[in-house]
Amino acid sequence: MSARPRLLYVTDLAYPARGRRYGDEDVHLTARLRRSFDLALCHPLDAAALMDGFDAVVVRNSGPVLAYQKEYEAFREQARARGTRVYNPLHGRADMAGKQYLLDLTAAGHPVIPTADRPEDLHRLPEAAEYAVKPKAGADSIGLRFVPYEELAGLTYGEVLVQPRVDFRYEVSFYFVDDLFQYALYAPDPERRWVLEPYEPTADDLAFARRFIDWNTLDHGIQRVDACRAPDGELLLVELEDLNPYLSLDRVPEPVRERFADNLVDSLHRFLAA
């Protein structure tokens, strides 16, 4: 390894994310990382061809892999075969591996929106006016629709997940580097999901988020725990994003943003030294 580690930073700067500016976030982060690492940016479709010249590949705002699933799987295969360090590491158990974790967490009794993927399990879901139906391989709300219970029998099972539509008070996200909590943001208006404001978590809120960070067993990496506040006040997991979580850094004060970047640099140094 060179005196200054070489990082290949994977991002789709032009991805048209609704309500978010991927490019701005990665411009900010790479400006900070460049002070500590030799850095190059590339599109996710180019990562496999370029990664041999670097000490590690950092996957950031690379967009939903549905748009390039075949190329993404090839990247993972080649990285494993060559022993390439990838941050986040490729053994994540949450969104990185698909949506099976929502079924596993439901079965294990964790505080998650109840999820089913077989018609024989529908009776285990709480009664609701509507049910969310989403592709198992979905991301970024692609393919999400809401249907009444009567239409659930006609679904193509094996390809979709079914959840009751929760009449939540708000959504809240907790952001971590390794196992270190960084900040939390929430959307006070459920109809404006990406209009986020800083959120001051309680001790119980942090304990909720940490149980999923611990469950995922990633020693290194960035994770975002997305939850909703149910009408009874309970937090329920919506998503555990461990592949390329958008960080909404433009929604936090500058000292928080700078501390996050510093912690990311420290995490990457530990990752490279491991």
Tab-separated table of C-alpha atoms in Angstrom:
chain	number	residue	atom	x	y	z
A	1	MET	CA	0.000	0.000	0.000
A	2	SER	CA	1.277	3.486	-0.866
A	3	ALA	CA	1.928	6.161	1.762
A	4	ARG	CA	-1.414	7.668	0.787
A	5	PRO	CA	-3.984	4.942	0.154
A	6	ARG	CA	-5.648	4.992	-3.246
A	7	LEU	CA	-9.465	4.951	-3.224
A	8	LEU	CA	-11.832	4.379	-6.119
A	9	TYR	CA	-15.011	6.260	-5.207
A	10	VAL	CA	-18.078	4.888	-7.002
A	11	THR	CA	-20.909	7.353	-7.625
A	12	ASP	CA	-23.486	8.230	-10.258
A	13	LEU	CA	-23.297	12.006	-10.069
A	14	ALA	CA	-26.096	12.425	-12.613
A	15	TYR	CA	-28.614	10.023	-11.053
A	16	PRO	CA	-31.978	11.872	-10.930
A	17	ALA	CA	-32.934	11.163	-7.321
A	18	ARG	CA	-36.276	12.610	-6.286
A	19	GLY	CA	-35.775	15.305	-3.663
A	20	ARG	CA	-32.051	14.605	-3.292
A	21	ARG	CA	-28.851	15.808	-4.939
A	22	TYR	CA	-26.463	12.869	-5.091
A	23	GLY	CA	-23.794	14.821	-6.939
A	24	ASP	CA	-23.614	17.643	-4.388
A	25	GLU	CA	-23.228	15.209	-1.508
A	26	ASP	CA	-20.423	13.291	-3.162
A	27	VAL	CA	-18.613	16.455	-4.234
A	28	HIS	CA	-18.544	17.490	-0.560
A	29	LEU	CA	-17.386	14.100	0.723
A	30	THR	CA	-14.704	13.590	-1.911
A	31	ALA	CA	-13.294	17.055	-1.233
A	32	ARG	CA	-12.729	15.969	2.377
A	33	LEU	CA	-11.439	12.490	1.497
A	34	ARG	CA	-8.962	13.913	-0.991
A	35	ARG	CA	-7.065	15.501	1.882
A	36	SER	CA	-6.248	12.045	3.248
A	37	PHE	CA	-6.339	9.712	0.232
A	38	ASP	CA	-5.409	9.595	-3.439
A	39	LEU	CA	-8.875	9.552	-4.924
A	40	ALA	CA	-10.581	8.879	-8.247
A	41	LEU	CA	-14.306	8.931	-9.016
A	42	CYS	CA	-16.031	6.545	-11.392
A	43	HIS	CA	-19.500	5.524	-12.515
A	44	PRO	CA	-20.719	2.169	-11.102
A	45	LEU	CA	-20.578	0.615	-14.583
A	46	ASP	CA	-16.826	1.292	-14.698
A	47	ALA	CA	-15.896	0.039	-11.211
A	48	ALA	CA	-15.029	-3.549	-12.129
A	49	ALA	CA	-12.688	-2.485	-14.917
A	50	LEU	CA	-10.856	0.117	-12.810
A	51	MET	CA	-10.678	-1.322	-9.284
A	52	ASP	CA	-7.381	-3.226	-9.642
A	53	GLY	CA	-5.397	0.003	-9.458
A	54	PHE	CA	-6.692	0.954	-6.003
A	55	ASP	CA	-6.338	-0.103	-2.388
A	56	ALA	CA	-10.108	-0.053	-1.837
A	57	VAL	CA	-13.381	0.698	-3.590
A	58	VAL	CA	-15.808	3.012	-1.776
A	59	VAL	CA	-19.379	2.548	-2.999
A	60	ARG	CA	-21.400	5.665	-2.319
A	61	ASN	CA	-24.347	7.243	-4.183
A	62	SER	CA	-24.331	4.732	-7.009
A	63	GLY	CA	-28.105	4.614	-7.568
A	64	PRO	CA	-30.442	1.579	-7.474
A	65	VAL	CA	-28.606	-1.470	-8.811
A	66	LEU	CA	-31.813	-2.568	-10.553
A	67	ALA	CA	-30.680	-0.418	-13.473
A	68	TYR	CA	-27.440	-2.414	-13.830
A	69	GLN	CA	-28.030	-5.650	-11.907
A	70	LYS	CA	-25.894	-7.851	-14.156
A	71	GLU	CA	-22.924	-5.477	-13.992
A	72	TYR	CA	-23.292	-5.084	-10.225
A	73	GLU	CA	-23.214	-8.850	-9.678
A	74	ALA	CA	-20.131	-9.084	-11.901
A	75	PHE	CA	-18.446	-6.366	-9.840
A	76	ARG	CA	-19.171	-8.246	-6.603
A	77	GLU	CA	-17.895	-11.531	-8.073
A	78	GLN	CA	-14.695	-9.992	-9.352
A	79	ALA	CA	-14.053	-8.082	-6.132
A	80	ARG	CA	-14.359	-11.269	-4.109
A	81	ALA	CA	-12.226	-13.277	-6.513
A	82	ARG	CA	-9.441	-10.668	-6.490
A	83	GLY	CA	-9.615	-9.932	-2.778
A	84	THR	CA	-10.491	-6.295	-3.449
A	85	ARG	CA	-11.467	-4.311	-0.373
A	86	VAL	CA	-14.957	-2.845	-0.807
A	87	TYR	CA	-16.488	-0.304	1.565
A	88	ASN	CA	-19.151	-1.101	2.628
A	89	PRO	CA	-17.933	-4.720	2.853
A	90	LEU	CA	-19.923	-7.082	0.656
A	91	HIS	CA	-21.197	-9.364	3.441
A	92	GLY	CA	-23.923	-6.966	4.626
A	93	ARG	CA	-27.134	-8.777	5.581
A	94	ALA	CA	-29.619	-5.971	4.888
A	95	ASP	CA	-30.481	-4.123	1.657
A	96	MET	CA	-27.160	-5.147	0.151
A	97	ALA	CA	-28.469	-8.706	0.051
A	98	GLY	CA	-32.057	-7.889	-0.975
A	99	LYS	CA	-35.222	-7.669	1.110
A	100	GLN	CA	-35.134	-11.110	2.721
A	101	TYR	CA	-33.972	-9.501	5.958
A	102	LEU	CA	-37.421	-7.923	6.433
A	103	LEU	CA	-38.941	-11.417	6.462
A	104	ASP	CA	-36.214	-12.735	8.763
A	105	LEU	CA	-36.633	-9.857	11.212
A	106	THR	CA	-40.419	-10.265	11.168
A	107	ALA	CA	-40.097	-13.981	11.935
A	108	ALA	CA	-37.637	-13.250	14.755
A	109	GLY	CA	-40.008	-10.771	16.401
A	110	HIS	CA	-37.970	-7.615	15.877
A	111	PRO	CA	-39.776	-4.227	15.766
A	112	VAL	CA	-40.156	-4.080	11.995
A	113	ILE	CA	-43.166	-3.394	9.783
A	114	PRO	CA	-44.627	-6.920	9.526
A	115	THR	CA	-43.705	-8.462	6.173
A	116	ALA	CA	-44.887	-11.521	4.233
A	117	ASP	CA	-44.003	-13.046	0.880
A	118	ARG	CA	-46.323	-16.067	0.761
A	119	PRO	CA	-50.126	-16.190	0.592
A	120	GLU	CA	-50.237	-18.611	3.521
A	121	ASP	CA	-48.550	-15.990	5.724
A	122	LEU	CA	-50.910	-13.104	4.964
A	123	HIS	CA	-53.073	-13.911	7.976
A	124	ARG	CA	-50.125	-13.009	10.201
A	125	LEU	CA	-50.165	-9.399	9.035
A	126	PRO	CA	-52.154	-6.853	11.049
A	127	GLU	CA	-55.439	-5.787	9.511
A	128	ALA	CA	-55.135	-2.591	7.480
A	129	ALA	CA	-57.167	-0.510	5.049
A	130	GLU	CA	-54.470	-1.040	2.408
A	131	TYR	CA	-51.338	-3.090	1.952
A	132	ALA	CA	-48.012	-2.030	0.480
A	133	VAL	CA	-46.796	-4.333	-2.281
A	134	LYS	CA	-43.181	-3.906	-3.337
A	135	PRO	CA	-40.746	-5.951	-5.457
A	136	LYS	CA	-38.297	-8.076	-3.494
A	137	ALA	CA	-35.546	-6.591	-5.611
A	138	GLY	CA	-36.946	-3.071	-5.314
A	139	ALA	CA	-35.231	0.147	-4.283
A	140	ASP	CA	-36.050	3.842	-4.047
A	141	SER	CA	-39.823	3.071	-3.997
A	142	ILE	CA	-39.587	1.636	-7.534
A	143	GLY	CA	-42.603	-0.597	-8.155
A	144	LEU	CA	-44.293	0.244	-4.841
A	145	ARG	CA	-48.105	0.203	-4.906
A	146	PHE	CA	-50.956	0.047	-2.409
A	147	VAL	CA	-53.846	-2.395	-2.747
A	148	PRO	CA	-56.823	-3.561	-0.644
A	149	TYR	CA	-56.703	-6.969	1.007
A	150	GLU	CA	-58.966	-8.517	-1.646
A	151	GLU	CA	-56.329	-7.984	-4.332
A	152	LEU	CA	-53.537	-9.738	-2.446
A	153	ALA	CA	-54.696	-13.165	-3.640
A	154	GLY	CA	-53.902	-12.248	-7.246
A	155	LEU	CA	-50.262	-11.319	-6.683
A	156	THR	CA	-47.314	-13.226	-8.136
A	157	TYR	CA	-45.717	-14.467	-4.935
A	158	GLY	CA	-42.016	-15.126	-4.799
A	159	GLU	CA	-41.351	-11.771	-6.441
A	160	VAL	CA	-43.061	-9.356	-4.050
A	161	LEU	CA	-43.281	-8.421	-0.389
A	162	VAL	CA	-46.514	-7.440	1.340
A	163	GLN	CA	-46.782	-5.130	4.345
A	164	PRO	CA	-49.706	-3.385	6.045
A	165	ARG	CA	-49.829	0.309	5.210
A	166	VAL	CA	-48.919	1.936	8.512
A	167	ASP	CA	-50.587	5.235	9.381
A	168	PHE	CA	-47.346	6.538	10.853
A	169	ARG	CA	-46.793	9.920	12.499
A	170	TYR	CA	-43.437	10.529	10.826
A	171	GLU	CA	-40.376	8.801	9.405
A	172	VAL	CA	-36.980	9.108	11.044
A	173	SER	CA	-33.512	7.971	9.960
A	174	PHE	CA	-30.444	7.236	12.062
A	175	TYR	CA	-27.011	7.472	10.433
A	176	PHE	CA	-23.985	5.454	11.533
A	177	VAL	CA	-20.313	5.118	10.592
A	178	ASP	CA	-19.179	1.692	11.767
A	179	ASP	CA	-21.059	1.397	15.075
A	180	LEU	CA	-20.769	5.115	15.888
A	181	PHE	CA	-24.013	7.106	15.758
A	182	GLN	CA	-23.624	10.321	13.750
A	183	TYR	CA	-26.975	12.146	13.570
A	184	ALA	CA	-30.688	11.633	12.985
A	185	LEU	CA	-33.122	13.309	10.611
A	186	TYR	CA	-36.883	13.095	10.325
A	187	ALA	CA	-39.686	14.101	7.972
A	188	PRO	CA	-42.379	15.838	10.083
A	189	ASP	CA	-44.811	15.724	7.137
A	190	PRO	CA	-45.398	12.132	5.931
A	191	GLU	CA	-46.421	13.480	2.523
A	192	ARG	CA	-43.028	15.149	2.033
A	193	ARG	CA	-40.650	12.300	2.679
A	194	TRP	CA	-37.440	14.069	1.694
A	195	VAL	CA	-38.083	17.367	3.459
A	196	LEU	CA	-35.942	16.448	6.435
A	197	GLU	CA	-35.085	18.223	9.657
A	198	PRO	CA	-32.597	17.416	12.433
A	199	TYR	CA	-34.013	15.049	15.048
A	200	GLU	CA	-32.836	14.663	18.621
A	201	PRO	CA	-33.129	10.944	19.434
A	202	THR	CA	-33.980	9.653	22.865
A	203	ALA	CA	-32.017	6.883	24.538
A	204	ASP	CA	-34.773	4.460	23.522
A	205	ASP	CA	-34.596	5.664	19.923
A	206	LEU	CA	-30.860	5.011	19.797
A	207	ALA	CA	-31.269	1.597	21.406
A	208	PHE	CA	-33.818	0.780	18.698
A	209	ALA	CA	-31.429	1.810	15.919
A	210	ARG	CA	-28.406	0.105	17.428
A	211	ARG	CA	-30.106	-3.280	17.635
A	212	PHE	CA	-30.204	-3.357	13.826
A	213	ILE	CA	-26.636	-2.111	13.451
A	214	ASP	CA	-25.568	-4.909	15.812
A	215	TRP	CA	-27.714	-7.437	13.934
A	216	ASN	CA	-25.991	-6.615	10.645
A	217	THR	CA	-22.473	-7.352	12.018
A	218	LEU	CA	-20.643	-4.963	9.658
A	219	ASP	CA	-17.433	-3.916	11.402
A	220	HIS	CA	-16.891	-1.084	8.910
A	221	GLY	CA	-19.143	1.067	6.765
A	222	ILE	CA	-21.951	3.582	6.537
A	223	GLN	CA	-25.469	2.481	7.455
A	224	ARG	CA	-28.826	4.214	7.653
A	225	VAL	CA	-31.623	2.869	9.829
A	226	ASP	CA	-34.994	4.068	8.498
A	227	ALA	CA	-37.976	3.816	10.828
A	228	CYS	CA	-41.504	5.113	11.223
A	229	ARG	CA	-43.263	6.252	14.384
A	230	ALA	CA	-46.464	4.240	14.656
A	231	PRO	CA	-49.622	5.820	16.123
A	232	ASP	CA	-48.959	4.087	19.466
A	233	GLY	CA	-45.506	5.712	19.638
A	234	GLU	CA	-43.518	2.572	18.781
A	235	LEU	CA	-40.707	2.780	16.246
A	236	LEU	CA	-40.841	0.202	13.462
A	237	LEU	CA	-38.023	-0.540	11.038
A	238	VAL	CA	-38.772	0.423	7.441
A	239	GLU	CA	-35.362	-0.262	5.917
A	240	LEU	CA	-31.775	-0.981	6.889
A	241	GLU	CA	-29.679	0.528	4.106
A	242	ASP	CA	-26.164	-0.886	4.039
A	243	LEU	CA	-25.285	-0.654	0.344
A	244	ASN	CA	-25.196	3.011	-0.673
A	245	PRO	CA	-27.305	5.041	1.769
A	246	TYR	CA	-27.920	8.643	0.818
A	247	LEU	CA	-26.867	10.750	3.806
A	248	SER	CA	-28.825	14.020	3.405
A	249	LEU	CA	-25.754	15.901	4.605
A	250	ASP	CA	-27.215	19.141	3.290
A	251	ARG	CA	-29.845	18.861	6.041
A	252	VAL	CA	-27.452	18.898	8.992
A	253	PRO	CA	-25.430	21.805	10.466
A	254	GLU	CA	-21.902	22.259	9.140
A	255	PRO	CA	-20.174	21.033	12.347
A	256	VAL	CA	-22.169	17.782	12.134
A	257	ARG	CA	-21.313	17.444	8.449
A	258	GLU	CA	-17.613	17.978	9.128
A	259	ARG	CA	-17.601	15.547	12.051
A	260	PHE	CA	-19.240	12.924	9.838
A	261	ALA	CA	-16.549	13.370	7.183
A	262	ASP	CA	-13.786	13.128	9.810
A	263	ASN	CA	-15.308	9.932	11.206
A	264	LEU	CA	-15.572	8.509	7.714
A	265	VAL	CA	-11.871	9.187	7.115
A	266	ASP	CA	-11.007	7.475	10.414
A	267	SER	CA	-13.217	4.518	9.533
A	268	LEU	CA	-11.564	4.106	6.132
A	269	HIS	CA	-8.107	4.150	7.710
A	270	ARG	CA	-9.172	1.426	10.164
A	271	PHE	CA	-10.723	-0.548	7.313
A	272	LEU	CA	-7.547	-0.418	5.261
A	273	ALA	CA	-5.426	-1.411	8.260
A	274	ALA	CA	-7.626	-4.362	9.238
